[in-house]
PDB file of C-alpha atoms (C1' of nucleotides) in Angstrom:
ATOM      1  CA  MET A 164     107.895 -24.267 136.902  1.00  0.00           C
ATOM      2  CA  ILE A 165     106.306 -23.799 133.359  1.00  0.00           C
ATOM      3  CA  VAL A 166     104.931 -20.367 132.514  1.00  0.00           C
ATOM      4  CA  GLU A 167     104.216 -19.192 129.301  1.00  0.00           C
ATOM      5  CA  LYS A 168     103.834 -15.656 128.298  1.00  0.00           C
ATOM      6  CA  GLN A 169     101.352 -14.982 125.396  1.00  0.00           C
ATOM      7  CA  ASN A 170      98.989 -12.143 123.974  1.00  0.00           C
ATOM      8  CA  ASN A 171      96.762 -11.906 125.982  1.00  0.00           C
ATOM      9  CA  LYS A 172      97.581 -14.445 128.509  1.00  0.00           C
ATOM     10  CA  ILE A 173      99.933 -15.875 131.101  1.00  0.00           C
ATOM     11  CA  VAL A 174      99.547 -20.345 131.165  1.00  0.00           C
ATOM     12  CA  ILE A 175     101.067 -22.142 134.304  1.00  0.00           C
ATOM     13  CA  LYS A 176     101.339 -25.653 132.995  1.00  0.00           C
ATOM     14  CA  ASP A 177     101.558 -27.312 136.357  1.00  0.00           C
ATOM     15  CA  ASN A 178      98.918 -26.461 139.309  1.00  0.00           C
ATOM     16  CA  LYS A 179     101.385 -27.501 142.030  1.00  0.00           C
ATOM     17  CA  ASP A 180     103.887 -24.675 141.255  1.00  0.00           C
ATOM     18  CA  PHE A 181     100.705 -22.125 141.041  1.00  0.00           C
ATOM     19  CA  ASP A 182      97.627 -22.568 143.622  1.00  0.00           C
ATOM     20  CA  ILE A 183      95.958 -19.273 143.147  1.00  0.00           C
ATOM     21  CA  LYS A 184      93.156 -20.192 145.714  1.00  0.00           C
ATOM     22  CA  SER A 185      95.743 -20.677 148.361  1.00  0.00           C
ATOM     23  CA  ILE A 186      97.741 -17.260 147.244  1.00  0.00           C
ATOM     24  CA  LEU A 187      94.495 -14.730 146.862  1.00  0.00           C
ATOM     25  CA  GLU A 188      93.346 -16.262 150.255  1.00  0.00           C
ATOM     26  CA  CYS A 189      96.756 -16.733 152.012  1.00  0.00           C
ATOM     27  CA  GLY A 190      95.388 -12.751 153.645  1.00  0.00           C
ATOM     28  CA  GLN A 191      97.516 -10.719 151.630  1.00  0.00           C
ATOM     29  CA  ILE A 192      95.260  -8.846 149.350  1.00  0.00           C
ATOM     30  CA  PHE A 193      91.883  -8.366 149.357  1.00  0.00           C
ATOM     31  CA  SER A 194      90.634  -7.029 145.971  1.00  0.00           C
ATOM     32  CA  TYR A 195      89.462 -10.586 144.235  1.00  0.00           C
ATOM     33  CA  LYS A 196      86.410 -12.445 144.019  1.00  0.00           C
ATOM     34  CA  GLU A 197      85.782 -15.544 142.946  1.00  0.00           C
ATOM     35  CA  ILE A 198      83.095 -15.540 139.975  1.00  0.00           C
ATOM     36  CA  ASP A 199      82.796 -18.628 138.579  1.00  0.00           C
ATOM     37  CA  LYS A 200      84.206 -22.314 140.118  1.00  0.00           C
ATOM     38  CA  ASP A 201      87.723 -21.920 139.740  1.00  0.00           C
ATOM     39  CA  CYS A 202      87.453 -18.878 138.811  1.00  0.00           C
ATOM     40  CA  PHE A 203      88.848 -15.668 140.158  1.00  0.00           C
ATOM     41  CA  ILE A 204      89.537 -11.593 138.794  1.00  0.00           C
ATOM     42  CA  VAL A 205      92.039 -10.039 140.521  1.00  0.00           C
ATOM     43  CA  ILE A 206      92.114  -5.836 140.889  1.00  0.00           C
ATOM     44  CA  SER A 207      94.890  -3.945 141.237  1.00  0.00           C
ATOM     45  CA  GLN A 208      94.646  -0.310 140.974  1.00  0.00           C
ATOM     46  CA  ASN A 209      92.307  -0.018 137.261  1.00  0.00           C
ATOM     47  CA  LYS A 210      93.830  -3.437 135.964  1.00  0.00           C
ATOM     48  CA  VAL A 211      92.119  -6.735 135.801  1.00  0.00           C
ATOM     49  CA  ALA A 212      92.954 -10.026 135.175  1.00  0.00           C
ATOM     50  CA  LYS A 213      90.784 -13.206 135.402  1.00  0.00           C
ATOM     51  CA  ILE A 214      92.389 -16.452 137.039  1.00  0.00           C
ATOM     52  CA  CYS A 215      90.898 -19.471 135.770  1.00  0.00           C
ATOM     53  CA  ILE A 216      91.606 -23.415 136.709  1.00  0.00           C
ATOM     54  CA  ILE A 217      91.633 -25.835 133.435  1.00  0.00           C
ATOM     55  CA  GLY A 218      92.243 -29.062 134.520  1.00  0.00           C
ATOM     56  CA  SER A 219      95.744 -29.509 135.672  1.00  0.00           C
ATOM     57  CA  THR A 220      96.851 -25.833 134.901  1.00  0.00           C
ATOM     58  CA  THR A 221      95.887 -22.560 135.381  1.00  0.00           C
ATOM     59  CA  GLU A 222      95.208 -19.533 132.449  1.00  0.00           C
ATOM     60  CA  ILE A 223      95.710 -15.965 133.142  1.00  0.00           C
ATOM     61  CA  GLN A 224      93.368 -13.704 130.958  1.00  0.00           C
ATOM     62  CA  THR A 225      94.213 -10.081 131.106  1.00  0.00           C
ATOM     63  CA  ASN A 226      94.992  -7.556 128.947  1.00  0.00           C
ATOM     64  CA  TYR A 227      98.411  -6.489 131.288  1.00  0.00           C
ATOM     65  CA  VAL A 228     100.448  -9.215 130.855  1.00  0.00           C
ATOM     66  CA  ASP A 229     103.802  -7.694 131.849  1.00  0.00           C
ATOM     67  CA  TYR A 230     102.024  -5.944 134.565  1.00  0.00           C
ATOM     68  CA  PHE A 231     100.132  -9.222 135.713  1.00  0.00           C
ATOM     69  CA  PHE A 232     103.563 -10.682 135.547  1.00  0.00           C
ATOM     70  CA  ASN A 233     105.386  -9.349 137.530  1.00  0.00           C
ATOM     71  CA  PHE A 234     102.443  -8.900 140.539  1.00  0.00           C
ATOM     72  CA  PHE A 235     102.051 -12.412 140.305  1.00  0.00           C
ATOM     73  CA  ASP A 236     106.126 -12.256 141.536  1.00  0.00           C
ATOM     74  CA  PHE A 237     106.812 -14.880 138.812  1.00  0.00           C
ATOM     75  CA  ASN A 238     110.443 -14.125 138.175  1.00  0.00           C
ATOM     76  CA  THR A 239     111.363 -15.517 141.726  1.00  0.00           C
ATOM     77  CA  ASP A 240     112.240 -18.825 142.607  1.00  0.00           C
ATOM     78  CA  TYR A 241     110.252 -20.066 146.042  1.00  0.00           C
ATOM     79  CA  ASP A 242     112.166 -23.440 146.250  1.00  0.00           C
ATOM     80  CA  LYS A 243     114.919 -21.124 146.564  1.00  0.00           C
ATOM     81  CA  ILE A 244     113.212 -19.326 148.892  1.00  0.00           C
ATOM     82  CA  LYS A 245     111.925 -22.629 150.890  1.00  0.00           C
ATOM     83  CA  LYS A 246     115.607 -23.578 151.031  1.00  0.00           C
ATOM     84  CA  ARG A 247     117.190 -20.755 152.610  1.00  0.00           C
ATOM     85  CA  ILE A 248     114.111 -20.976 154.970  1.00  0.00           C
ATOM     86  CA  LEU A 249     115.055 -24.538 156.231  1.00  0.00           C
ATOM     87  CA  ASP A 250     119.104 -23.854 156.198  1.00  0.00           C
ATOM     88  CA  ILE A 251     118.085 -21.370 159.044  1.00  0.00           C
ATOM     89  CA  ASP A 252     115.705 -23.687 160.518  1.00  0.00           C
ATOM     90  CA  PRO A 253     114.579 -26.748 159.197  1.00  0.00           C
ATOM     91  CA  SER A 254     112.001 -27.039 161.732  1.00  0.00           C
ATOM     92  CA  PHE A 255     110.148 -24.566 159.485  1.00  0.00           C
ATOM     93  CA  SER A 256     109.350 -27.651 156.571  1.00  0.00           C
ATOM     94  CA  LYS A 257     106.386 -28.333 158.901  1.00  0.00           C
ATOM     95  CA  PHE A 258     104.250 -25.074 157.677  1.00  0.00           C
ATOM     96  CA  PHE A 259     104.695 -24.631 154.474  1.00  0.00           C
ATOM     97  CA  VAL A 260     102.038 -26.657 153.422  1.00  0.00           C
ATOM     98  CA  ARG A 261     100.075 -24.285 151.232  1.00  0.00           C
ATOM     99  CA  GLU A 262     102.002 -22.937 147.292  1.00  0.00           C
ATOM    100  CA  ILE A 263     102.367 -19.685 148.385  1.00  0.00           C
ATOM    101  CA  ARG A 264     103.558 -17.018 146.510  1.00  0.00           C
ATOM    102  CA  ILE A 265     104.479 -12.786 147.509  1.00  0.00           C
ATOM    103  CA  LEU A 266     102.175 -10.299 145.579  1.00  0.00           C
ATOM    104  CA  ASN A 267     103.776  -7.509 143.740  1.00  0.00           C
ATOM    105  CA  GLN A 268     100.886  -5.141 145.048  1.00  0.00           C
ATOM    106  CA  ASP A 269     100.448  -0.993 144.357  1.00  0.00           C
ATOM    107  CA  PRO A 270     101.554   0.329 146.891  1.00  0.00           C
ATOM    108  CA  ILE A 271      98.861   3.114 147.055  1.00  0.00           C
ATOM    109  CA  GLN A 272      96.211  -0.106 147.427  1.00  0.00           C
ATOM    110  CA  THR A 273      98.408  -1.336 149.460  1.00  0.00           C
ATOM    111  CA  ILE A 274      97.920   1.600 152.248  1.00  0.00           C
ATOM    112  CA  LEU A 275      94.524   1.917 152.107  1.00  0.00           C
ATOM    113  CA  SER A 276      94.212  -2.033 152.040  1.00  0.00           C
ATOM    114  CA  PHE A 277      95.768  -2.154 155.706  1.00  0.00           C
ATOM    115  CA  ILE A 278      94.728   0.674 157.402  1.00  0.00           C
ATOM    116  CA  VAL A 279      91.156  -1.041 156.473  1.00  0.00           C
ATOM    117  CA  SER A 280      92.736  -4.222 157.975  1.00  0.00           C
ATOM    118  CA  ALA A 281      93.290  -3.025 161.274  1.00  0.00           C
ATOM    119  CA  ASN A 282      91.303  -4.311 164.211  1.00  0.00           C
ATOM    120  CA  ASN A 283      88.983  -5.937 161.690  1.00  0.00           C
ATOM    121  CA  ASN A 284      88.137  -9.513 160.032  1.00  0.00           C
ATOM    122  CA  ILE A 285      89.029 -10.627 156.524  1.00  0.00           C
ATOM    123  CA  LYS A 286      85.807 -10.933 155.104  1.00  0.00           C
ATOM    124  CA  ARG A 287      84.770  -7.419 156.623  1.00  0.00           C
ATOM    125  CA  ILE A 288      87.626  -5.255 155.135  1.00  0.00           C
ATOM    126  CA  LYS A 289      86.820  -7.449 151.939  1.00  0.00           C
ATOM    127  CA  GLY A 290      83.867  -5.698 152.298  1.00  0.00           C
ATOM    128  CA  ILE A 291      84.741  -2.937 152.927  1.00  0.00           C
ATOM    129  CA  LEU A 292      87.273  -1.908 150.111  1.00  0.00           C
ATOM    130  CA  GLU A 293      84.644  -3.417 147.277  1.00  0.00           C
ATOM    131  CA  LYS A 294      81.983  -1.358 148.859  1.00  0.00           C
ATOM    132  CA  MET A 295      84.716   1.529 148.278  1.00  0.00           C
ATOM    133  CA  SER A 296      85.347   0.626 144.549  1.00  0.00           C
ATOM    134  CA  ILE A 297      82.151   0.422 143.920  1.00  0.00           C
ATOM    135  CA  GLN A 298      81.597   3.907 145.275  1.00  0.00           C
ATOM    136  CA  PHE A 299      84.568   5.832 144.255  1.00  0.00           C
ATOM    137  CA  GLY A 300      86.411   3.237 141.399  1.00  0.00           C
ATOM    138  CA  THR A 301      85.721   3.045 137.780  1.00  0.00           C
ATOM    139  CA  PHE A 302      83.391   0.741 136.335  1.00  0.00           C
ATOM    140  CA  LEU A 303      84.710  -1.958 133.786  1.00  0.00           C
ATOM    141  CA  LYS A 304      82.805  -3.345 131.778  1.00  0.00           C
ATOM    142  CA  GLU A 305      84.365  -5.633 130.296  1.00  0.00           C
ATOM    143  CA  TYR A 306      84.893  -8.048 134.350  1.00  0.00           C
ATOM    144  CA  ASN A 307      81.680  -6.339 135.182  1.00  0.00           C
ATOM    145  CA  CYS A 308      83.746  -5.167 138.239  1.00  0.00           C
ATOM    146  CA  TYR A 309      84.999  -1.548 139.727  1.00  0.00           C
ATOM    147  CA  ALA A 310      88.373  -0.668 139.830  1.00  0.00           C
ATOM    148  CA  PHE A 311      90.806   0.496 142.805  1.00  0.00           C
ATOM    149  CA  PRO A 312      90.300   3.451 142.878  1.00  0.00           C
ATOM    150  CA  SER A 313      92.758   6.374 142.135  1.00  0.00           C
ATOM    151  CA  LEU A 314      94.089   8.971 145.271  1.00  0.00           C
ATOM    152  CA  LYS A 315      92.423  11.725 142.632  1.00  0.00           C
ATOM    153  CA  GLN A 316      88.623   9.608 142.682  1.00  0.00           C
ATOM    154  CA  LEU A 317      89.060   9.156 146.995  1.00  0.00           C
ATOM    155  CA  SER A 318      90.560  13.209 147.164  1.00  0.00           C
ATOM    156  CA  HIS A 319      86.435  13.850 147.431  1.00  0.00           C
ATOM    157  CA  ALA A 320      86.029  10.932 149.867  1.00  0.00           C
ATOM    158  CA  THR A 321      84.774  11.939 153.450  1.00  0.00           C
ATOM    159  CA  GLU A 322      84.691  10.814 156.887  1.00  0.00           C
ATOM    160  CA  ASP A 323      81.365  10.214 156.553  1.00  0.00           C
ATOM    161  CA  ASP A 324      81.223   8.158 153.606  1.00  0.00           C
ATOM    162  CA  PHE A 325      83.989   5.988 154.887  1.00  0.00           C
ATOM    163  CA  LYS A 326      82.099   5.614 157.636  1.00  0.00           C
ATOM    164  CA  LYS A 327      78.796   4.392 155.431  1.00  0.00           C
ATOM    165  CA  LEU A 328      81.094   2.042 153.995  1.00  0.00           C
ATOM    166  CA  GLY A 329      81.602   0.348 157.413  1.00  0.00           C
ATOM    167  CA  ALA A 330      85.353   1.472 157.870  1.00  0.00           C
ATOM    168  CA  GLY A 331      83.877   2.506 161.606  1.00  0.00           C
ATOM    169  CA  TYR A 332      86.604   4.927 163.256  1.00  0.00           C
ATOM    170  CA  ARG A 333      89.530   4.189 160.394  1.00  0.00           C
ATOM    171  CA  SER A 334      87.914   6.464 158.523  1.00  0.00           C
ATOM    172  CA  MET A 335      89.439   9.188 159.381  1.00  0.00           C
ATOM    173  CA  TYR A 336      92.657   7.508 159.055  1.00  0.00           C
ATOM    174  CA  LEU A 337      91.839   7.842 155.549  1.00  0.00           C
ATOM    175  CA  VAL A 338      90.954  10.823 155.133  1.00  0.00           C
ATOM    176  CA  GLU A 339      93.882  12.253 156.026  1.00  0.00           C
ATOM    177  CA  THR A 340      96.088   9.301 154.483  1.00  0.00           C
ATOM    178  CA  ILE A 341      94.434  10.059 151.464  1.00  0.00           C
ATOM    179  CA  SER A 342      95.358  13.959 151.778  1.00  0.00           C
ATOM    180  CA  LYS A 343      98.950  12.666 152.612  1.00  0.00           C
ATOM    181  CA  LEU A 344      99.693  10.936 149.608  1.00  0.00           C
ATOM    182  CA  GLN A 345      98.793  13.301 147.286  1.00  0.00           C
ATOM    183  CA  THR A 346     101.880  15.115 148.101  1.00  0.00           C
ATOM    184  CA  HIS A 347     105.025  15.577 146.827  1.00  0.00           C
ATOM    185  CA  GLU A 348     106.910  13.729 149.624  1.00  0.00           C
ATOM    186  CA  TYR A 349     105.158  10.889 149.937  1.00  0.00           C
ATOM    187  CA  GLU A 350     105.184   9.937 145.904  1.00  0.00           C
ATOM    188  CA  ALA A 351     105.780   6.077 145.301  1.00  0.00           C
ATOM    189  CA  ASN A 352     109.061   6.872 143.628  1.00  0.00           C
ATOM    190  CA  TYR A 353     110.480   8.749 146.133  1.00  0.00           C
ATOM    191  CA  LEU A 354     109.091   6.439 148.635  1.00  0.00           C
ATOM    192  CA  GLN A 355     110.344   3.431 146.846  1.00  0.00           C
ATOM    193  CA  SER A 356     113.912   4.888 146.722  1.00  0.00           C
ATOM    194  CA  LEU A 357     114.529   4.984 150.175  1.00  0.00           C
ATOM    195  CA  PRO A 358     115.941   1.931 152.372  1.00  0.00           C
ATOM    196  CA  THR A 359     113.473   0.070 154.547  1.00  0.00           C
ATOM    197  CA  THR A 360     114.407   1.243 157.925  1.00  0.00           C
ATOM    198  CA  GLU A 361     113.794   4.876 156.385  1.00  0.00           C
ATOM    199  CA  LEU A 362     110.512   3.687 154.397  1.00  0.00           C
ATOM    200  CA  LYS A 363     109.260   2.134 157.665  1.00  0.00           C
ATOM    201  CA  LEU A 364     109.088   5.655 159.612  1.00  0.00           C
ATOM    202  CA  LYS A 365     108.046   7.269 156.620  1.00  0.00           C
ATOM    203  CA  LEU A 366     105.215   4.918 156.535  1.00  0.00           C
ATOM    204  CA  LEU A 367     104.848   5.616 160.607  1.00  0.00           C
ATOM    205  CA  THR A 368     104.077   9.422 160.240  1.00  0.00           C
ATOM    206  CA  LEU A 369     100.463   8.314 158.502  1.00  0.00           C
ATOM    207  CA  LYS A 370      96.963   8.253 160.099  1.00  0.00           C
ATOM    208  CA  GLY A 371      96.134   4.729 161.156  1.00  0.00           C
ATOM    209  CA  VAL A 372      99.641   3.388 159.983  1.00  0.00           C
ATOM    210  CA  GLY A 373     101.302   1.086 163.349  1.00  0.00           C
ATOM    211  CA  PRO A 374     103.823  -1.469 163.005  1.00  0.00           C
ATOM    212  CA  LYS A 375     102.069  -3.988 161.796  1.00  0.00           C
ATOM    213  CA  VAL A 376     100.720  -2.264 159.372  1.00  0.00           C
ATOM    214  CA  ALA A 377     103.818  -0.839 158.062  1.00  0.00           C
ATOM    215  CA  ASP A 378     105.409  -3.905 157.794  1.00  0.00           C
ATOM    216  CA  CYS A 379     102.867  -5.722 155.727  1.00  0.00           C
ATOM    217  CA  ILE A 380     102.318  -2.401 153.658  1.00  0.00           C
ATOM    218  CA  LEU A 381     107.078  -2.894 153.191  1.00  0.00           C
ATOM    219  CA  PHE A 382     106.067  -6.019 152.312  1.00  0.00           C
ATOM    220  CA  PHE A 383     103.831  -6.676 150.092  1.00  0.00           C
ATOM    221  CA  GLY A 384     103.159  -2.934 148.598  1.00  0.00           C
ATOM    222  CA  PHE A 385     107.134  -2.497 148.237  1.00  0.00           C
ATOM    223  CA  GLY A 386     108.595  -5.397 147.869  1.00  0.00           C
ATOM    224  CA  ARG A 387     111.172  -5.357 150.841  1.00  0.00           C
ATOM    225  CA  THR A 388     111.532  -8.913 152.578  1.00  0.00           C
ATOM    226  CA  ASP A 389     113.456  -7.504 155.385  1.00  0.00           C
ATOM    227  CA  VAL A 390     110.083  -7.262 157.314  1.00  0.00           C
ATOM    228  CA  PHE A 391     107.533  -9.286 159.745  1.00  0.00           C
ATOM    229  CA  PRO A 392     104.623  -8.694 160.299  1.00  0.00           C
ATOM    230  CA  VAL A 393     103.248  -9.087 163.916  1.00  0.00           C
ATOM    231  CA  ASP A 394      99.553  -9.591 164.233  1.00  0.00           C
ATOM    232  CA  THR A 395      97.124 -11.494 166.863  1.00  0.00           C
ATOM    233  CA  TRP A 396      97.967 -14.955 164.782  1.00  0.00           C
ATOM    234  CA  ILE A 397     101.372 -14.604 164.495  1.00  0.00           C
ATOM    235  CA  ARG A 398     102.154 -13.901 168.333  1.00  0.00           C
ATOM    236  CA  LYS A 399      99.999 -17.504 168.812  1.00  0.00           C
ATOM    237  CA  ALA A 400     102.093 -18.891 167.078  1.00  0.00           C
ATOM    238  CA  TYR A 401     105.507 -17.418 168.609  1.00  0.00           C
ATOM    239  CA  TYR A 402     103.585 -18.685 171.885  1.00  0.00           C
ATOM    240  CA  LYS A 403     103.133 -22.037 170.629  1.00  0.00           C
ATOM    241  CA  TYR A 404     105.951 -22.992 167.968  1.00  0.00           C
ATOM    242  CA  PHE A 405     108.824 -20.414 169.168  1.00  0.00           C
ATOM    243  CA  SER A 406     108.900 -19.476 173.016  1.00  0.00           C
ATOM    244  CA  THR A 407     107.518 -18.697 175.635  1.00  0.00           C
ATOM    245  CA  THR A 408     109.988 -15.878 176.964  1.00  0.00           C
ATOM    246  CA  LYS A 409     106.937 -13.179 176.844  1.00  0.00           C
ATOM    247  CA  LEU A 410     107.473 -10.226 174.157  1.00  0.00           C
ATOM    248  CA  SER A 411     105.836  -7.239 172.840  1.00  0.00           C
ATOM    249  CA  ASP A 412     105.056  -7.112 169.400  1.00  0.00           C
ATOM    250  CA  THR A 413     107.717  -4.974 168.039  1.00  0.00           C
ATOM    251  CA  GLN A 414     110.532  -7.642 169.559  1.00  0.00           C
ATOM    252  CA  ILE A 415     108.318 -10.837 168.458  1.00  0.00           C
ATOM    253  CA  SER A 416     108.764  -9.429 164.730  1.00  0.00           C
ATOM    254  CA  ASN A 417     112.470  -8.190 165.320  1.00  0.00           C
ATOM    255  CA  TYR A 418     113.366 -12.033 166.998  1.00  0.00           C
ATOM    256  CA  PHE A 419     112.394 -13.142 163.450  1.00  0.00           C
ATOM    257  CA  VAL A 420     114.205 -10.523 161.353  1.00  0.00           C
ATOM    258  CA  LYS A 421     116.888 -11.667 163.490  1.00  0.00           C
ATOM    259  CA  LYS A 422     116.706 -14.724 162.456  1.00  0.00           C
ATOM    260  CA  TYR A 423     115.231 -14.725 159.127  1.00  0.00           C
ATOM    261  CA  ALA A 424     116.645 -12.530 157.574  1.00  0.00           C
ATOM    262  CA  ASN A 425     116.124 -11.182 154.249  1.00  0.00           C
ATOM    263  CA  THR A 426     113.872 -14.509 154.418  1.00  0.00           C
ATOM    264  CA  SER A 427     111.358 -12.892 156.640  1.00  0.00           C
ATOM    265  CA  GLY A 428     108.542 -11.789 155.058  1.00  0.00           C
ATOM    266  CA  TYR A 429     108.231 -15.101 153.002  1.00  0.00           C
ATOM    267  CA  ALA A 430     108.866 -16.811 155.918  1.00  0.00           C
ATOM    268  CA  GLN A 431     105.782 -14.690 157.943  1.00  0.00           C
ATOM    269  CA  GLN A 432     103.773 -15.961 155.052  1.00  0.00           C
ATOM    270  CA  TYR A 433     104.235 -19.177 155.130  1.00  0.00           C
ATOM    271  CA  LEU A 434     103.664 -19.557 158.761  1.00  0.00           C
ATOM    272  CA  TYR A 435     100.201 -16.795 158.994  1.00  0.00           C
ATOM    273  CA  ASP A 436      98.448 -19.471 156.300  1.00  0.00           C
ATOM    274  CA  TYR A 437      99.470 -22.004 158.797  1.00  0.00           C
ATOM    275  CA  MET A 438      97.761 -20.425 161.686  1.00  0.00           C
ATOM    276  CA  LEU A 439      94.946 -20.142 159.481  1.00  0.00           C
ATOM    277  CA  ASN A 440      94.269 -23.092 158.516  1.00  0.00           C
ATOM    278  CA  ASN A 441      94.693 -24.657 161.352  1.00  0.00           C
ATOM    279  CA  LYS A 442      92.670 -22.999 164.154  1.00  0.00           C
ATOM    280  CA  GLU A 443      90.962 -26.463 165.610  1.00  0.00           C
TER     281      GLU A 443
ATOM    282  C1'  DT B 143      77.048 -10.688 176.878  1.00  0.00           C
ATOM    283  C1'  DC B 144      82.020 -11.263 176.344  1.00  0.00           C
ATOM    284  C1'  DC B 145      85.748 -12.702 173.188  1.00  0.00           C
ATOM    285  C1'  DC B 146      88.070 -12.080 168.759  1.00  0.00           C
ATOM    286  C1'  DA B 147      89.423 -10.006 164.205  1.00  0.00           C
ATOM    287  C1'  DG B 148      96.235  -8.997 159.207  1.00  0.00           C
ATOM    288  C1'  DG B 149      96.173  -3.233 165.318  1.00  0.00           C
ATOM    289  C1'  DG B 150      96.612   2.251 165.529  1.00  0.00           C
ATOM    290  C1'  DT B 151      96.034   6.337 168.901  1.00  0.00           C
ATOM    291  C1'  DG B 152      96.699   9.145 172.788  1.00  0.00           C
ATOM    292  C1'  DT B 153      97.644   9.515 177.425  1.00  0.00           C
ATOM    293  C1'  DG B 154      99.868   8.466 181.734  1.00  0.00           C
ATOM    294  C1'  DG B 155     103.955   6.809 183.988  1.00  0.00           C
TER     295       DG B 155
ATOM    296  C1'  DC C 241     110.851   2.424 176.679  1.00  0.00           C
ATOM    297  C1'  DC C 242     106.538   0.065 178.548  1.00  0.00           C
ATOM    298  C1'  DA C 243     100.840  -0.655 179.961  1.00  0.00           C
ATOM    299  C1'  DC C 244      95.997   0.958 179.086  1.00  0.00           C
ATOM    300  C1'  DA C 245      91.439   2.550 177.274  1.00  0.00           C
ATOM    301  C1'  DC C 246      89.680   3.089 173.932  1.00  0.00           C
ATOM    302  C1'  DC C 247      88.460   2.922 169.547  1.00  0.00           C
ATOM    303  C1'  DA C 248      83.425   0.974 164.901  1.00  0.00           C
ATOM    304  C1'  DT C 249      81.216  -3.300 163.492  1.00  0.00           C
ATOM    305  C1'  DG C 250      79.639  -8.026 163.006  1.00  0.00           C
ATOM    306  C1'  DG C 251      80.191 -13.074 163.920  1.00  0.00           C
ATOM    307  C1'  DG C 252      81.058 -16.249 167.200  1.00  0.00           C
TER     308       DG C 252
END
DNA sequence: TCCCAGGGTGTGG
DNA sequence: CCACACCATGGG
C-alpha cells in the first residue's frame, strides 16, 4: 500500500487499501463524525484528524501527522495478518469482507468509552460520549468540535452530570473509574508495561469494566492482540459458524484465543464487523 | 409490551 | 466455578 506522509496530511493513494467508512463504523471508535459527504473528523484526546475521500484516494488532514500515522496503524501489514488467520482456519475467508484497520487509541479514552458501551447500542454510545465532550472537553474552533475531555476536566463531573448525558446506571462507574485513573497505580505507562494477563486483572478492578470491556480496552487501547472480546454478536457468530457446544462467554473467548493466538483480536474484529453487516 | 444493544455488579448456590 | 435478577435508556 502506498502512503505518503506530508507536512499537514497523510495521503493514501488507493482507497482499496483504506476504507475510512468501514474503519470508523466497525464499532471500535465512537468519537467521530461525518461532517460532509465522504468527509469525517476523528477525535483522539485533544487531537483531531479530518479524513476526506477524494476520488480514488483518501487524505487525512491534521496538525499531528506522526500521531495519526500511528493511530491509523500504517505500520501494520493487514495482508500478512489475513494470511496468518487463513493459515490457521482457511474457512475464515468468508468474514474478510470489508477493509478494516485497528486504530491505536488512547487508553483513557478507550476505557471510558467502553464503560459507556456496556449493554448499550452504538448510536447511543456515540451520543453520550459526544455530549460528554461538549460539556467537559475543550472546544477546538479549527474543526468546530470538542476534544475528548481529559481526566482533569472530568474530575469535576458528578454522577448526576453523567445521568443527564444519558449514561444511566453507568454514571457511578464513570465517576469511580475517573477517580481511580488519576492515582499512580493506574498511570498509563505503567499499565502499558504490564503483560496482558496482569493488565487485564488490573483493568478488571475498575468499576464498569468486566471481561468483555477489558478485552476491548486491551485491544483498542493497549495494542494487545491476543484477546477476543465476546459480546452478543460474537456469541451469535460462535453458535452459527463455529460450534453448537454451549459455553460461557469467557469460555467462548478462550476457545477463540487458543485458536487464533496473537491474531485473535483482528479475527474478532473481522467477525464482529461481518455480523453487524449481515443481520438479515 | 417485550426484546435488544460491543455487559457489569452483586448475591446465592 | 455457575446461574440469576437487576440495572437506565431508546429504538424496533
